[in-house]
CSV table of C-alpha atoms in Angstrom, one decimal:
chain,number,residue,atom,x,y,z
N,1,GLN,CA,13.2,-5.1,-12.9
N,2,VAL,CA,10.2,-4.6,-10.8
N,3,GLN,CA,9.0,-1.2,-9.5
N,4,LEU,CA,6.1,-0.2,-7.4
N,5,VAL,CA,4.7,3.3,-8.0
N,6,GLU,CA,2.2,5.0,-5.7
N,7,SER,CA,-0.3,7.7,-6.7
N,8,GLY,CA,-3.3,9.5,-5.3
N,9,GLY,CA,-1.8,11.2,-2.2
N,10,GLY,CA,-2.3,14.8,-1.3
N,11,LEU,CA,-4.0,17.1,1.2
N,12,VAL,CA,-7.4,16.4,2.6
N,13,GLN,CA,-9.5,17.8,5.4
N,14,ALA,CA,-10.2,15.7,8.5
N,15,GLY,CA,-13.2,13.6,7.9
N,16,GLY,CA,-12.5,13.5,4.2
N,17,SER,CA,-11.5,10.6,1.9
N,18,LEU,CA,-8.6,9.7,-0.3
N,19,THR,CA,-7.8,6.7,-2.5
N,20,LEU,CA,-4.2,5.6,-3.0
N,21,SER,CA,-3.1,3.4,-5.8
N,22,CYS,CA,0.1,1.4,-6.3
N,23,ALA,CA,0.9,-0.2,-9.6
N,24,ALA,CA,3.7,-2.8,-10.1
N,25,SER,CA,5.6,-2.5,-13.4
N,26,GLY,CA,7.5,-5.1,-15.2
N,27,ILE,CA,6.6,-8.5,-16.7
N,28,ILE,CA,5.0,-9.9,-13.5
N,29,PHE,CA,3.3,-13.2,-13.2
N,30,SER,CA,2.1,-13.0,-9.6
N,31,ILE,CA,2.5,-11.1,-6.4
N,32,ASP,CA,1.6,-13.0,-3.2
N,33,VAL,CA,1.0,-10.1,-0.9
N,34,MET,CA,0.5,-6.4,-1.5
N,35,GLY,CA,0.2,-4.0,1.3
N,36,TRP,CA,0.3,-0.4,2.6
N,37,TYR,CA,2.5,0.9,5.3
N,38,ARG,CA,3.0,4.4,6.6
N,39,GLN,CA,5.6,6.5,8.4
N,40,ALA,CA,4.9,9.7,10.3
N,41,PRO,CA,7.7,12.1,11.1
N,42,GLY,CA,9.8,10.7,14.0
N,43,ALA,CA,7.9,7.5,14.1
N,44,GLN,CA,8.6,4.0,12.8
N,45,ARG,CA,7.1,2.6,9.7
N,46,GLU,CA,3.9,0.7,10.5
N,47,LEU,CA,1.6,-1.7,8.8
N,48,VAL,CA,-1.7,-0.2,7.6
N,49,ALA,CA,-3.2,-3.1,5.6
N,50,THR,CA,-2.3,-6.1,3.5
N,51,ILE,CA,-4.1,-8.2,1.0
N,52,THR,CA,-3.1,-11.6,-0.5
N,53,SER,CA,-3.6,-12.7,-4.1
N,54,GLY,CA,-6.6,-14.6,-2.9
N,55,GLY,CA,-8.2,-11.6,-1.3
N,56,THR,CA,-7.4,-12.2,2.4
N,57,THR,CA,-7.0,-8.9,4.2
N,58,THR,CA,-5.5,-7.6,7.4
N,59,TYR,CA,-5.7,-4.2,8.9
N,60,ALA,CA,-4.1,-2.2,11.7
N,61,ASP,CA,-6.6,-1.6,14.5
N,62,SER,CA,-6.3,2.1,14.1
N,63,VAL,CA,-7.7,2.0,10.5
N,64,LYS,CA,-10.3,-0.8,10.8
N,65,GLY,CA,-13.7,0.3,9.7
N,66,ARG,CA,-12.3,3.4,7.9
N,67,PHE,CA,-9.8,2.0,5.4
N,68,THR,CA,-10.4,-0.6,2.7
N,69,ILE,CA,-7.6,-2.4,0.8
N,70,SER,CA,-8.3,-4.0,-2.5
N,71,ARG,CA,-6.3,-5.2,-5.5
N,72,ASP,CA,-6.6,-6.0,-9.2
N,73,ASN,CA,-4.4,-9.0,-9.8
N,74,ALA,CA,-4.7,-8.6,-13.6
N,75,LYS,CA,-3.2,-5.1,-13.3
N,76,ASN,CA,-0.9,-5.9,-10.4
N,77,THR,CA,-2.3,-2.9,-8.6
N,78,VAL,CA,-3.4,-2.4,-5.0
N,79,TYR,CA,-5.7,0.3,-3.7
N,80,LEU,CA,-6.3,1.9,-0.4
N,81,GLN,CA,-9.6,3.6,0.1
N,82,MET,CA,-9.3,5.9,3.1
N,83,ASN,CA,-12.4,7.3,4.7
N,84,SER,CA,-13.0,9.5,7.8
N,85,LEU,CA,-9.4,10.6,7.8
N,86,LYS,CA,-7.9,11.9,10.9
N,87,PRO,CA,-4.9,14.2,11.4
N,88,GLU,CA,-3.1,11.2,12.9
N,89,ASP,CA,-3.4,9.4,9.6
N,90,ALA,CA,-1.0,11.9,8.0
N,91,ALA,CA,2.2,10.2,7.0
N,92,VAL,CA,4.2,9.0,4.0
N,93,TYR,CA,2.4,5.9,2.7
N,94,TYR,CA,4.4,3.1,1.2
N,95,CYS,CA,3.3,0.3,-1.0
N,96,LYS,CA,5.0,-3.1,-0.6
N,97,GLY,CA,4.9,-6.2,-2.7
N,98,GLU,CA,6.0,-9.6,-1.3
N,99,ARG,CA,7.1,-12.6,-3.2
N,100,ILE,CA,6.9,-11.2,-6.7
N,101,ARG,CA,7.3,-13.6,-9.5
N,102,ALA,CA,8.5,-11.8,-12.7
N,103,ARG,CA,10.1,-12.9,-15.9
N,104,ASP,CA,13.6,-14.2,-15.0
N,105,LEU,CA,13.3,-12.7,-11.6
N,106,TYR,CA,12.0,-13.4,-8.1
N,107,VAL,CA,11.7,-10.6,-5.7
N,108,TYR,CA,11.2,-11.3,-2.0
N,109,HIS,CA,9.9,-7.9,-1.3
N,110,GLN,CA,9.8,-4.5,-3.0
N,111,TRP,CA,8.9,-1.1,-1.7
N,112,GLY,CA,7.5,1.9,-3.5
N,113,GLN,CA,9.0,5.3,-3.2
N,114,GLY,CA,6.3,6.6,-0.9
N,115,ILE,CA,3.6,9.2,-1.2
N,116,GLN,CA,2.6,11.9,1.2
N,117,VAL,CA,-0.9,12.1,2.8
N,118,THR,CA,-1.6,15.2,4.7
N,119,VAL,CA,-4.8,15.6,6.8
N,120,SER,CA,-5.7,19.1,8.0
N,121,SER,CA,-7.7,19.6,11.1
């Protein structure tokens, strides 16, 4: 079984920084793409950033220049460094893994349980 577990969320003042982590558990051989999504109350879940196993990144326009996604393939962990946070960044942040190759298992996509980020103005 493969699980993704987020950590690092919390409350931060506008202009502050926060780093999220997401670790995949299980006997995992590779994860093609790892990413972060977020969902604010009453809104749809939206892409924040993704990163491939080779290090290619994509970002939502709203976070470009402020957020940085990175990953440690050996630890099956993805990070999201968030700087210059704005109140509109407040949401539940979800980690996602795509095309996960694990022992006796192939998972097309797997979501984490989500973690709250609150930004006070």
